[in-house]
Coordinates of C-alpha atoms in Angstrom, one line a residue:
X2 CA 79.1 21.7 -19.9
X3 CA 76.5 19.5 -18.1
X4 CA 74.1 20.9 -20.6
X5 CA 76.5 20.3 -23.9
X6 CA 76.9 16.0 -22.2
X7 CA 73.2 15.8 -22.4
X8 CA 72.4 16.8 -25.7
X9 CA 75.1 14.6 -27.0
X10 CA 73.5 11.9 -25.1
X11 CA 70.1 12.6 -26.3
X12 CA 71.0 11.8 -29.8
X13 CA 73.3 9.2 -29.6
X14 CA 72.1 5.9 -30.7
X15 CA 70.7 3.4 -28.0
X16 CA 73.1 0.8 -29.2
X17 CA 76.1 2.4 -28.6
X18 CA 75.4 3.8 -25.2
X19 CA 74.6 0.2 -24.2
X20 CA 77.6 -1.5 -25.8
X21 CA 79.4 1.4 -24.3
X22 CA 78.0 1.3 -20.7
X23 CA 77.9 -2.5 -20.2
X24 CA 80.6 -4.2 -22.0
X25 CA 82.8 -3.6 -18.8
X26 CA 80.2 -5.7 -16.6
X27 CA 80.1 -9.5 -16.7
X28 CA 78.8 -12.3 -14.8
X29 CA 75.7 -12.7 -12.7
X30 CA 75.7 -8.9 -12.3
X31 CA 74.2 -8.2 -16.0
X32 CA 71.5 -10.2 -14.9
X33 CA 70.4 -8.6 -11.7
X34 CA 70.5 -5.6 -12.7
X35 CA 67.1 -4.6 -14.8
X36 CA 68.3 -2.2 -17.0
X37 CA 71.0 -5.0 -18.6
X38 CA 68.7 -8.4 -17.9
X39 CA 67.5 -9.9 -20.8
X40 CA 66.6 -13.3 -19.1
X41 CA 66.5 -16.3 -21.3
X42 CA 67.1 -14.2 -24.6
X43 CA 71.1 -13.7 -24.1
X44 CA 72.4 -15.4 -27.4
X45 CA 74.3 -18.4 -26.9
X46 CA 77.8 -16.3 -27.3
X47 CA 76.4 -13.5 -25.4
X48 CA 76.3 -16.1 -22.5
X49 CA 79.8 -17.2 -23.2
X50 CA 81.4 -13.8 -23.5
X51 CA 79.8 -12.6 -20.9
X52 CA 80.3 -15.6 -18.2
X53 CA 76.4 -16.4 -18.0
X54 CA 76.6 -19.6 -19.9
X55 CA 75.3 -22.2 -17.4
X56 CA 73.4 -19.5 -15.2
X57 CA 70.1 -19.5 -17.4
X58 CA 68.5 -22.1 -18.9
X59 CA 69.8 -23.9 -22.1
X60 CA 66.8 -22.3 -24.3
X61 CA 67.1 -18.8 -25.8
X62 CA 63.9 -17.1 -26.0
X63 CA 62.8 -13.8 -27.9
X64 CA 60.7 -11.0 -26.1
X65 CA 57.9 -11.9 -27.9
X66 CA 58.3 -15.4 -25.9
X67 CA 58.6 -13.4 -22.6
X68 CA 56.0 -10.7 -23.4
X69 CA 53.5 -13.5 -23.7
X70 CA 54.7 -14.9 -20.5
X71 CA 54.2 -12.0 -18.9
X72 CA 50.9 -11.3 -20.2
X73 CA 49.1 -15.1 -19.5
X74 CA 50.3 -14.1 -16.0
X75 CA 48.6 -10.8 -15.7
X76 CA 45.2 -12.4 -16.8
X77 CA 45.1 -15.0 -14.4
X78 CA 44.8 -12.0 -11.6
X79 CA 41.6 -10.3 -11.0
X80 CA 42.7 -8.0 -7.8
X81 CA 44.2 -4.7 -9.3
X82 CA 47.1 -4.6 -6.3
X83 CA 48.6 -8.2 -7.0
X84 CA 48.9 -6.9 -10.5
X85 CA 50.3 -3.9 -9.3
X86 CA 53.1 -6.2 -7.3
X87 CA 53.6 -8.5 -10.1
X88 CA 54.2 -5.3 -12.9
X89 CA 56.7 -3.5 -10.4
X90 CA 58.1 -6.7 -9.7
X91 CA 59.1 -7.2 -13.7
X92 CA 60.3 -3.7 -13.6
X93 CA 62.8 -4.5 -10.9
X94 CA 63.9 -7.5 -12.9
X95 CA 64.3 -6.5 -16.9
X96 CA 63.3 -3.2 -17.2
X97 CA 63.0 -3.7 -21.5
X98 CA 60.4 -6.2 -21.0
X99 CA 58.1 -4.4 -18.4
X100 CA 58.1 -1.3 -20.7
X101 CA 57.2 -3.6 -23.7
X102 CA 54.2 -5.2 -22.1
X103 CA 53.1 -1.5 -20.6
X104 CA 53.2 0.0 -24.1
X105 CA 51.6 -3.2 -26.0
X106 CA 48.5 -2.9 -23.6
X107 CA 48.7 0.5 -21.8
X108 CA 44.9 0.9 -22.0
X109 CA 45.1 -1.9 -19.4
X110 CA 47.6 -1.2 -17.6
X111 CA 47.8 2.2 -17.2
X112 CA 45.2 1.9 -14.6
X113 CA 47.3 -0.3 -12.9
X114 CA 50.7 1.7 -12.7
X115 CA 48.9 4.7 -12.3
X116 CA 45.7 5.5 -11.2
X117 CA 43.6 4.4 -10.0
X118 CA 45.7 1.0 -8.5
X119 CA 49.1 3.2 -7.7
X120 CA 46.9 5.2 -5.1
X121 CA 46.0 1.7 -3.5
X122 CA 50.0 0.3 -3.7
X123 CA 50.5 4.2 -1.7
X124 CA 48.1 3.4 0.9
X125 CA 49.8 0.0 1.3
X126 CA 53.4 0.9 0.3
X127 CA 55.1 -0.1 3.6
X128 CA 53.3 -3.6 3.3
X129 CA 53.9 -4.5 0.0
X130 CA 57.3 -2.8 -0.1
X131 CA 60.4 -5.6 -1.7
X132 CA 62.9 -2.7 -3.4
X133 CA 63.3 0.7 -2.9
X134 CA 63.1 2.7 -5.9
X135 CA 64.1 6.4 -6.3
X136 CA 65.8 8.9 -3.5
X137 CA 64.4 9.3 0.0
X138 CA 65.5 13.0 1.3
X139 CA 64.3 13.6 4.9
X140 CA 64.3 16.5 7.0
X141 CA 67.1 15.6 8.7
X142 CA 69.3 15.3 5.6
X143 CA 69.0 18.9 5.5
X144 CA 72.5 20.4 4.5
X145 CA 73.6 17.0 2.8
X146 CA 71.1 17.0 -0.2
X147 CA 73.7 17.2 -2.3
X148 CA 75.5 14.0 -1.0
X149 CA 72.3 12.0 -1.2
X150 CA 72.1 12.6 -5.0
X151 CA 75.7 12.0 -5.3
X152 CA 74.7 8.2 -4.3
X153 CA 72.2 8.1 -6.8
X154 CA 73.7 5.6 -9.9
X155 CA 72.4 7.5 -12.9
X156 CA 74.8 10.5 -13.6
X157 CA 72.9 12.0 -16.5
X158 CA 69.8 12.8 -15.2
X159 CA 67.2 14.6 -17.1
X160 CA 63.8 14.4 -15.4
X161 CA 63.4 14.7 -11.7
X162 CA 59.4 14.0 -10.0
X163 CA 59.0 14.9 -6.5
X164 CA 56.4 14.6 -3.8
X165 CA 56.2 15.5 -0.3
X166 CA 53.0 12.9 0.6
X167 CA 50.6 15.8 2.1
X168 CA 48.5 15.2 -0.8
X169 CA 48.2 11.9 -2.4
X170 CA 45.4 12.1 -5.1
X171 CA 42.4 12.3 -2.9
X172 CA 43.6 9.9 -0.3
X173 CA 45.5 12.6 1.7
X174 CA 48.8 12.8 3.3
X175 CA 50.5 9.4 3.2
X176 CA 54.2 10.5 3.9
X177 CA 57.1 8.2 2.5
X178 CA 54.3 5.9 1.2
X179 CA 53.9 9.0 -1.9
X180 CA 56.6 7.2 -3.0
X181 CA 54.5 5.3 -5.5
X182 CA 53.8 8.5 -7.4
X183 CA 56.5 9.4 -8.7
X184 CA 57.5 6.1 -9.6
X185 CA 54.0 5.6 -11.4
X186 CA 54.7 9.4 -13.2
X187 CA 57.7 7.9 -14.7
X188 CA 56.7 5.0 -15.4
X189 CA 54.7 6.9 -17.8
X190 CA 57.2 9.4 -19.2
X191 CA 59.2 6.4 -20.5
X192 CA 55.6 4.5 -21.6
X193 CA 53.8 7.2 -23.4
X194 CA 56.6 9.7 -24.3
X195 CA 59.6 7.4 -24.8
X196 CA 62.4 9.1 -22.1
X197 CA 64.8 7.1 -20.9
X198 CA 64.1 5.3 -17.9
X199 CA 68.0 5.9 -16.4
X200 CA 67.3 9.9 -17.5
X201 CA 64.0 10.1 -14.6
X202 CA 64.9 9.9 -10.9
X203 CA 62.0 9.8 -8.4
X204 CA 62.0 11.6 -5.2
X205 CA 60.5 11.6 -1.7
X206 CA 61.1 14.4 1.1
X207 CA 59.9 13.3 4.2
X208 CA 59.2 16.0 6.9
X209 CA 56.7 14.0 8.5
X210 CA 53.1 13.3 8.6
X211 CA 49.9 14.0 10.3
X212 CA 48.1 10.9 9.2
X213 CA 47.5 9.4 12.8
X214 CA 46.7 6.1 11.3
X215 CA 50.6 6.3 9.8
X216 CA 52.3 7.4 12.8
X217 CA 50.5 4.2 14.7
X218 CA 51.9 1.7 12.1
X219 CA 55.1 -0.5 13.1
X220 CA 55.4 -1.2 9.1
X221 CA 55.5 2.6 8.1
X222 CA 58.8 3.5 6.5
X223 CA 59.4 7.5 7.6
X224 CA 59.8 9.4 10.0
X225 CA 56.9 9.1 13.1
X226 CA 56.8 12.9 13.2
X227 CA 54.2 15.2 12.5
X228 CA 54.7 17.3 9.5
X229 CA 57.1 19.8 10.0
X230 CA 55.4 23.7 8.5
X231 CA 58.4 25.7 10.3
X232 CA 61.2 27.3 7.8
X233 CA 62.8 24.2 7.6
X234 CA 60.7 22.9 5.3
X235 CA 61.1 25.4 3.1
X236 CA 65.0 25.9 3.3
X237 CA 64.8 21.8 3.2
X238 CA 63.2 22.6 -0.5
X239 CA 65.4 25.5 -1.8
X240 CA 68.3 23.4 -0.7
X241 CA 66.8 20.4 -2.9
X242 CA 66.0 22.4 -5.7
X243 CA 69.4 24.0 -5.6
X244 CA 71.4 20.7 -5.3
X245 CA 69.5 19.4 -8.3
X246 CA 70.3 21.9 -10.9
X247 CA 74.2 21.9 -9.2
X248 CA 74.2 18.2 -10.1
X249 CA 72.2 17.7 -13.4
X250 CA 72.3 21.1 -14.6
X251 CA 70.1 24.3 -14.9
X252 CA 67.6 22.9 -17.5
X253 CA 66.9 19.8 -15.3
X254 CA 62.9 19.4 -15.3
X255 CA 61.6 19.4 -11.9
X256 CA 57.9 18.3 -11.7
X257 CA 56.3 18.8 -8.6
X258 CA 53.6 16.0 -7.6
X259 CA 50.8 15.8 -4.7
X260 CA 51.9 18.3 -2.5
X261 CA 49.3 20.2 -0.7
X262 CA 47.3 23.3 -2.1
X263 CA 48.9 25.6 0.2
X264 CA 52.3 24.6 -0.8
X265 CA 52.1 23.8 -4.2
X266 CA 51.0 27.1 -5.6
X267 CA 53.6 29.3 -3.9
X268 CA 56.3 27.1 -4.5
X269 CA 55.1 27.3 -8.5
X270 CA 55.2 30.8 -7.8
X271 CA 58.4 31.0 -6.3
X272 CA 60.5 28.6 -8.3
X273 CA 58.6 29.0 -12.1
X274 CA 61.2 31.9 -12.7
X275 CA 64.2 30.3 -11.4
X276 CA 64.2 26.5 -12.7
X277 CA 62.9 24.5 -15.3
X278 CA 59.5 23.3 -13.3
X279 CA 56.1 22.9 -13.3
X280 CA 53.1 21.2 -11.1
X281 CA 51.3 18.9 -12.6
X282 CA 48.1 19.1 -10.1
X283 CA 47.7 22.6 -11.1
X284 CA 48.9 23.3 -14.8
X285 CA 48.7 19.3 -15.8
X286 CA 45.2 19.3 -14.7
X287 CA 44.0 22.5 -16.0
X288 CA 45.4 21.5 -19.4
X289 CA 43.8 18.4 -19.6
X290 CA 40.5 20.0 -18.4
X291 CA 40.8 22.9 -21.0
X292 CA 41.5 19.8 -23.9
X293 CA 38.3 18.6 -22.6
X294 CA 36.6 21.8 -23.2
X295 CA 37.9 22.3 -26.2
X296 CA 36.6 19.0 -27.5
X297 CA 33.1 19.7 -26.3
X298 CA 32.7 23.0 -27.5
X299 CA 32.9 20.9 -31.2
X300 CA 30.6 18.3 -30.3
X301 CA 27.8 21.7 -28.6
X302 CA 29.2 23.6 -31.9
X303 CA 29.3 26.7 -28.7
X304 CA 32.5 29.0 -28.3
X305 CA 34.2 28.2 -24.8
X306 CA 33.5 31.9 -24.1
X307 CA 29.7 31.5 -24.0
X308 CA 29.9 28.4 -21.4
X309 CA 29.1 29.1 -17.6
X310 CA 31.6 26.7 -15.8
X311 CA 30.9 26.0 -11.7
X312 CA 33.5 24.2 -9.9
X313 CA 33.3 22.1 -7.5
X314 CA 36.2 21.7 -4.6
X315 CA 40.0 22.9 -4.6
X316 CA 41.7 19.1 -5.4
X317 CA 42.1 18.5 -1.8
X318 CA 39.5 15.8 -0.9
X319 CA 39.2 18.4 2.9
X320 CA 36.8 21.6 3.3
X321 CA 39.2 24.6 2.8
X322 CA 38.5 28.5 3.1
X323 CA 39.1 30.1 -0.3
X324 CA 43.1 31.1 -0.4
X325 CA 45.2 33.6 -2.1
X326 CA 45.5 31.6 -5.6
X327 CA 41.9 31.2 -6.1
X328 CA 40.8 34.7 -5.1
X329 CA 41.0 35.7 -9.1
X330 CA 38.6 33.7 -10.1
X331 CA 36.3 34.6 -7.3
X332 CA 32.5 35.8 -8.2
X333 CA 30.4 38.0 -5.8
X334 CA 27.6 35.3 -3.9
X335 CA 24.6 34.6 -6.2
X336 CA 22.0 34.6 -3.6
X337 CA 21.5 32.0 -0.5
X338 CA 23.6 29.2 -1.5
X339 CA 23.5 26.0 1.0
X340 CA 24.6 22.9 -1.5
X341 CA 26.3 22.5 -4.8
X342 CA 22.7 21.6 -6.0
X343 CA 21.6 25.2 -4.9
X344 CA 24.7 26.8 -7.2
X345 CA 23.6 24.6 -10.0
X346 CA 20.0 25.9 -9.8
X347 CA 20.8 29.6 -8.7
X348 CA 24.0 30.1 -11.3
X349 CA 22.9 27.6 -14.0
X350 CA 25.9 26.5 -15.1
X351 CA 26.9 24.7 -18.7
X352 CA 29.8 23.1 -17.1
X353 CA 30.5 21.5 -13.6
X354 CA 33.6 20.7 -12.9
X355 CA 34.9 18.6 -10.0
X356 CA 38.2 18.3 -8.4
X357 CA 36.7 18.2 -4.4
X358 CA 38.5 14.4 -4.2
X359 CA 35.2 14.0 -1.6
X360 CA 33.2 11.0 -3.5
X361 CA 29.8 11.0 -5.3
X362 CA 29.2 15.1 -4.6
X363 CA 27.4 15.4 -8.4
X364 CA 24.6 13.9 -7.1
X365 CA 21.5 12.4 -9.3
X366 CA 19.6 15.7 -8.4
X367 CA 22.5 18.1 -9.5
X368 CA 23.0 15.5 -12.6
X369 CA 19.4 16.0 -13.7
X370 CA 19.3 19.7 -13.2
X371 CA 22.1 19.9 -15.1
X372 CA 20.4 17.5 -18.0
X373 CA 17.3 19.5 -17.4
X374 CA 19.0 23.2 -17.9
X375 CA 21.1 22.1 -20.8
X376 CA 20.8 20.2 -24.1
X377 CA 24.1 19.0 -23.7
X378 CA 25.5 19.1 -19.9
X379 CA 29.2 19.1 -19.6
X380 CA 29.9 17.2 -16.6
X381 CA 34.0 16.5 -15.6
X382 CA 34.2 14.7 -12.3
X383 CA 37.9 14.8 -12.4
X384 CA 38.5 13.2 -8.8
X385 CA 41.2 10.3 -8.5
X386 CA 41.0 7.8 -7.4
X387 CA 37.8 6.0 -8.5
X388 CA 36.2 5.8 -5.4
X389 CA 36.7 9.7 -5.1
X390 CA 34.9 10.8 -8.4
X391 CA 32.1 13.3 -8.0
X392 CA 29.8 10.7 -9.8
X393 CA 30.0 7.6 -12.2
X394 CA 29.8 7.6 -16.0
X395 CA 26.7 5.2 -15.6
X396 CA 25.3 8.1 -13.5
X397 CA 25.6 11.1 -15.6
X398 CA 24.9 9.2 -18.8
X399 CA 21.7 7.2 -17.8
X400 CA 20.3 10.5 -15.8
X401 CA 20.9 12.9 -18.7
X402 CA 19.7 9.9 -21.3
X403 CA 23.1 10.1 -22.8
X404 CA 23.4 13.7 -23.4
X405 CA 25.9 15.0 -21.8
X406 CA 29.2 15.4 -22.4
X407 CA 31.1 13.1 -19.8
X408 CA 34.8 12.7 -18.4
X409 CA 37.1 11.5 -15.4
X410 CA 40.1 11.3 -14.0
X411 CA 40.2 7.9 -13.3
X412 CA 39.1 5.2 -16.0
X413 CA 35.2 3.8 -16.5
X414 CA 33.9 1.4 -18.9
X415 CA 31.3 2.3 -21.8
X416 CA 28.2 2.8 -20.7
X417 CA 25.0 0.9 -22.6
X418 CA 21.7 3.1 -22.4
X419 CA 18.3 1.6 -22.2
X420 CA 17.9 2.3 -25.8
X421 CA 20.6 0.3 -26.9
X422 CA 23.4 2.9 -27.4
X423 CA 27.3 1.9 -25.9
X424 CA 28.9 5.3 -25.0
X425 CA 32.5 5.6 -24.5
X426 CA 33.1 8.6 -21.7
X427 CA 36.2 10.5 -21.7
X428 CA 39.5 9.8 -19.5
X429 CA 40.4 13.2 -18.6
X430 CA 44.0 11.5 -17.7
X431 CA 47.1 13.8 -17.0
X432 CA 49.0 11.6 -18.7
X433 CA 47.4 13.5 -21.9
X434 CA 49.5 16.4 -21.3
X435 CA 52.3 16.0 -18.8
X436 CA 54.8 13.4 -20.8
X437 CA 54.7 14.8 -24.0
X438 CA 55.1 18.4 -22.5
X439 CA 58.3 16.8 -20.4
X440 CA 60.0 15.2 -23.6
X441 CA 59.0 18.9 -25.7
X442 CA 61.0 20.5 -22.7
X443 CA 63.7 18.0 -22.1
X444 CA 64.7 18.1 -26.4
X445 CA 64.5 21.9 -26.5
X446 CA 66.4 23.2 -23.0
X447 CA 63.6 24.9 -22.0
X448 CA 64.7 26.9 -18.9
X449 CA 61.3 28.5 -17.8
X450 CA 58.1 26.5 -18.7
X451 CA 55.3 29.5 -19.3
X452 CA 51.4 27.9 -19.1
X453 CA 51.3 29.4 -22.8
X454 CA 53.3 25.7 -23.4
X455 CA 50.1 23.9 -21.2
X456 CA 47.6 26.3 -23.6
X457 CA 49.9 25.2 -26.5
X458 CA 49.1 21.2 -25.3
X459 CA 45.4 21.6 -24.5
X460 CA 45.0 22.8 -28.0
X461 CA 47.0 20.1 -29.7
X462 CA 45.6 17.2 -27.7
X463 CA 41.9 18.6 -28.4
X464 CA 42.9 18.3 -32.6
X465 CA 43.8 15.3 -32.1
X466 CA 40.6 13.4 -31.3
X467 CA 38.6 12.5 -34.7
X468 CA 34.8 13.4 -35.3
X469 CA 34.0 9.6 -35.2
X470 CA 35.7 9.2 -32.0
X471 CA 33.5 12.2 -30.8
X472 CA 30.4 11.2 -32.0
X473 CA 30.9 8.0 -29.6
X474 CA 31.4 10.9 -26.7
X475 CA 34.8 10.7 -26.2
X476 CA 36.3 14.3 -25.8
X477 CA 39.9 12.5 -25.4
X478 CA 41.6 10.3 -27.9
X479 CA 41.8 6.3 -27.0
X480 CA 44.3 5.3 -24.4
X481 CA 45.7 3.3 -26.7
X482 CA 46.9 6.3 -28.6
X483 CA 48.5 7.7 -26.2
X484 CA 52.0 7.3 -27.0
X485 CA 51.5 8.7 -30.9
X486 CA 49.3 11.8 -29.3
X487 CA 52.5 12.4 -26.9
X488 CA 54.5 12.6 -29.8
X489 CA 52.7 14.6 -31.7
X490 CA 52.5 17.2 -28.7
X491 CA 55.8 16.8 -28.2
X492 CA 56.3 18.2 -31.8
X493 CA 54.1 20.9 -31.6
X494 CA 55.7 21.9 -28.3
X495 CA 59.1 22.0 -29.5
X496 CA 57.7 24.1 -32.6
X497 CA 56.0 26.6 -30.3
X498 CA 59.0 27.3 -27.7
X499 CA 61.5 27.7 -30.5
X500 CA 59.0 30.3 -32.7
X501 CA 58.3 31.8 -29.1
X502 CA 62.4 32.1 -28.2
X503 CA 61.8 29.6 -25.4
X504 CA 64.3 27.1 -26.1
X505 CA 68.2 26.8 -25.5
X506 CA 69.7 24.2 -27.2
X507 CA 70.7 24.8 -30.5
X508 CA 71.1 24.4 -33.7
X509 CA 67.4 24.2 -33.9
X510 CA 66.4 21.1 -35.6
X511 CA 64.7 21.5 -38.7
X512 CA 62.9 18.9 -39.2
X513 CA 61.1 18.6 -35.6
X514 CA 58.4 15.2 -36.2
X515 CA 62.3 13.4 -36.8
X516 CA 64.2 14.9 -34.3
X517 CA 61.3 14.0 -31.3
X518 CA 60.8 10.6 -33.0
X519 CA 64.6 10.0 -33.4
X520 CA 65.3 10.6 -29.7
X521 CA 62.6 7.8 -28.4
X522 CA 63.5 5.3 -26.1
X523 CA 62.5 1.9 -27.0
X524 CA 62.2 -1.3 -26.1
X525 CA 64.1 -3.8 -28.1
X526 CA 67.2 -5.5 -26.3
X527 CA 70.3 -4.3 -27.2
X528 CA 73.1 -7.0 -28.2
X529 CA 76.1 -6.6 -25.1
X530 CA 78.9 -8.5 -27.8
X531 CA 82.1 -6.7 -28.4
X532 CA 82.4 -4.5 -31.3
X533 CA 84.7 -6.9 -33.3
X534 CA 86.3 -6.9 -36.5
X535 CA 89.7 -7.4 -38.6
X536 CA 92.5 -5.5 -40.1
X537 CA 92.2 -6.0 -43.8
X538 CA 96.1 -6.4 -45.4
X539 CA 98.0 -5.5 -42.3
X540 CA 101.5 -7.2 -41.9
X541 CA 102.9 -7.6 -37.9
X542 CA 106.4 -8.8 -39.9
X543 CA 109.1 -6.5 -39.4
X544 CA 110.4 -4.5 -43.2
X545 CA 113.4 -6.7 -44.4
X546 CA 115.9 -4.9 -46.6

């Protein structure tokens, strides 16, 4: 049944859900709420209808009036986390407008919502903190999951993004403060992908911390507790998992954010088969990688299966012994190996790959053996966030004299080479894949996400970048693309789980491009005035004989 509401929901026009959902509220309460606030652009008789007339100011603006507002606002800030404040702030006021201005300038501002800036706002959270945003689930709510979600507002909830805090890009475990994650995630489901913003609910479980520094702060906001690794945590996260699909429904997407290594892959293991999930540190990022790949075996003109790749680090930003998940890809010792720069001289590798979240580890000696070994070095220092990259794109491009092939997970600008040349490196962003795969699996009821659907992505996003945009050494499209490439992997997605009997909700559509596109959220205000209208030729007289 739950599943029958949603598809119904997930065609139906914006307009009439508004008119339907908000017509019952009046007064000052349509303005204080961000998903009905339109400030200064309620008409003159939406102000009368409505009982606002006299609360705003006599003028009626248009968005574009208020997007430019916005925007001379944001450039008269130069420090990333007051921008941060001032964005989240919009979005706790009129939710159209923030979306608008993210969209209009994501290139911008994506590095603002999400990383880099968001892992900054985390390690601040409890200091900059004005309005909480999405569900806080402790361990001693254990039992009552179900009753916290049943306080949640949103009934018809479609996307779920949940963190722990152990792992926090490559900042650690920050507890509640994770909080910004999710938040930041779907921010960019709705910005690049076009979900609904009331469909995504963001979710903390708090069992604790070991972050010392945390525990010591009178502003934190959890529990002062060190993490809590007994059973509990895990019946604390079947329980969750449980009362989410009881509430929402079995096809509910469940992405799991920032948790650490050790849990993350056995709860992917354990919980892949059962619910409609994925983790976006492991499949997201391997996907993105492999897109990266992809595009760089075009630019060497060298199948993927002739390249040597060396990694560097387990995504943890800590030294860890080599687990269970990684054993697979294990290779016997080459010889005495003391450094990285050793396993880049003793293996000689055509790829390095870096996910240690340790800082500038791709040193300028390993950077010029690699430039020295290969025509064109392929060098990913995928670490978030800046300040945690393995190197810089100055670095690898000016040490390799802008051969290599370069990307990151958190943005730099071009690069200019002594010669003259301005190269462009590669944002090897999640935010690539893990939208348009969420929107793919949200349309189709996809019960069980496979990683052929993150092989399915990787491929798609690596057609997607043009020769001209590689020949200025990008391996990704432009940011500013990003919402058209999430469509379009969207699209492909749906194609491939239907062919592949993945999907559940039927009838299939047959033209997919118009059924993703149809589905969009966007951002134009909705008018709250009654449907009105008049009975042509009736008669209220009673018959006379």
């Amino acid at each position: 049944m739950l599943s029958r509401l949603r598809t119904t929901w997930s065609l139906r026009p914006c307009v009439s859900v508004c008119r339907w959902a908000h017509t019952k509220e009046k007064g000052k309460p349509l303005m204080l709420s961000p998903r009905t606030n339109k400030g200064m652009a309620f008409s003159l008789l939406e102000r009368q209808i409505l009982g606002i007339h006299g609360l705003l100011p006599p003028k009626v603006e248009t968005q574009d009036i208020q997007a430019m507002r916005f925007q001379n606002n944001l450039k008269k800030m130069t420090d990333p986390l007051q921008k941060y404040i001032y964005l989240m702030g919009i979005q706790e006021r009129n939710e159209k407008l923030f979306y608008r201005v993210l969209m209009e300038d994501i290139e911008e501002l994506m590095p603002i919502v999400y990383t880099p800036t968001v892992g900054l706002a985390c390690t601040h959270y409890g200091h900059i903190f004005r309005r909480p945003k999405g569900l806080f689930i402790s361990i001693l709510d254990k039992g009552h999951i179900r009753s916290i979600l049943d306080n949640w507002p949103e009934t018809d909830v479609a996307a779920v993004v949940v963190t722990d805090g152990e792992r926090i890009l490559g900042l650690g475990d920050l507890g509640v403060y994770g909080m910004g994650i999710p938040v930041g995630k779907l921010c960019l489901y709705t910005a690049c992908a076009g979900i609904r913003p009331e469909s995504c609910l963001p979710v903390v479980i708090d069992v604790g911390t070991n972050n010392e520094t945390l525990l010591r702060d009178p502003m934190y906001m959890g529990l002062y507790q060190e993490r809590d690794h007994s059973q509990a945590y895990d019946d604390l996260i079947d329980e969750f998992m449980e009362a989410v699909v009881d509430k929402y429904g079995q096809d509910t997407l469940i992405q799991f954010e920032d948790f650490g290594n050790h849990n993350a892959f056995r709860f992917l293991r354990k919980y892949r088969e059962k619910y409609c999930t994925f983790n976006d540190d492991i499949q997201g990022t391997a996907s993105v990688a492999l897109a990266g790949l992809l595009a760089a075996q075009r630019a060497i003109g060298k199948p993927i299966t002739e390249h040597r790749v060396l990694f560097l680090g387990a995504g943890e930003g800590r030294p860890q012994e080599t687990d269970s998940n990684q054993e697979a890809f294990v290779h016997d010792s080459p010889g005495t190996v003391q450094s990285f720069l050793d396993a880049v001289n003793t293996i000689k590798p055509t790829a390095i790959i870096g996910v240690s979240g340790a800082g500038r580890l791709f040193t300028s000696d390993v950077i010029k053996v690699m430039g020295t070994l290969n025509e064109r070095p392929i060098i990913f220092a995928l670490s978030n966030p800046t300040n945690k990259a393995e190197c810089t794109a100055e670095d690898a491009y000016t040490l390799t004299d802008g051969r290599c092939l370069f990307a990151s997970g958190s943005p730099f600008g071009p690069v200019t080479l002594s010669d003259g040349r301005v190269i462009t490196p590669g944002q090897g962003n999640n935010a690539y894949i893990f939208p348009g795969v969420a929107l793919a699996v949200i349309l189709s009821g996809v019960r069980h996400i496979s990683d052929t659907v993150f092989l399915e992505a990787a491929k798609t996003l690596a057609e997607q970048l043009t020769d001209k945009e590689l020949e200025e050494g990008r391996l990704y499209p432009p940011l500013s693309n990003i919402r058209e490439v999430s469509v379009r992997m969207a699209v492909k997605v749906v194609e491939f789980v239907y062919s592949n009997g993945m999907a559940f909700r039927y009838p299939e559509p047959v033209d997919k491009d118009s059924f993703v596109r149809s589905t969009m959220w966007d951002t134009q205000y909705d008018s709250f005035l009654p449907d009105t209208y008049d009975w042509p030729a009736v008669s209220f007289s009673p018959k006379t004989n």
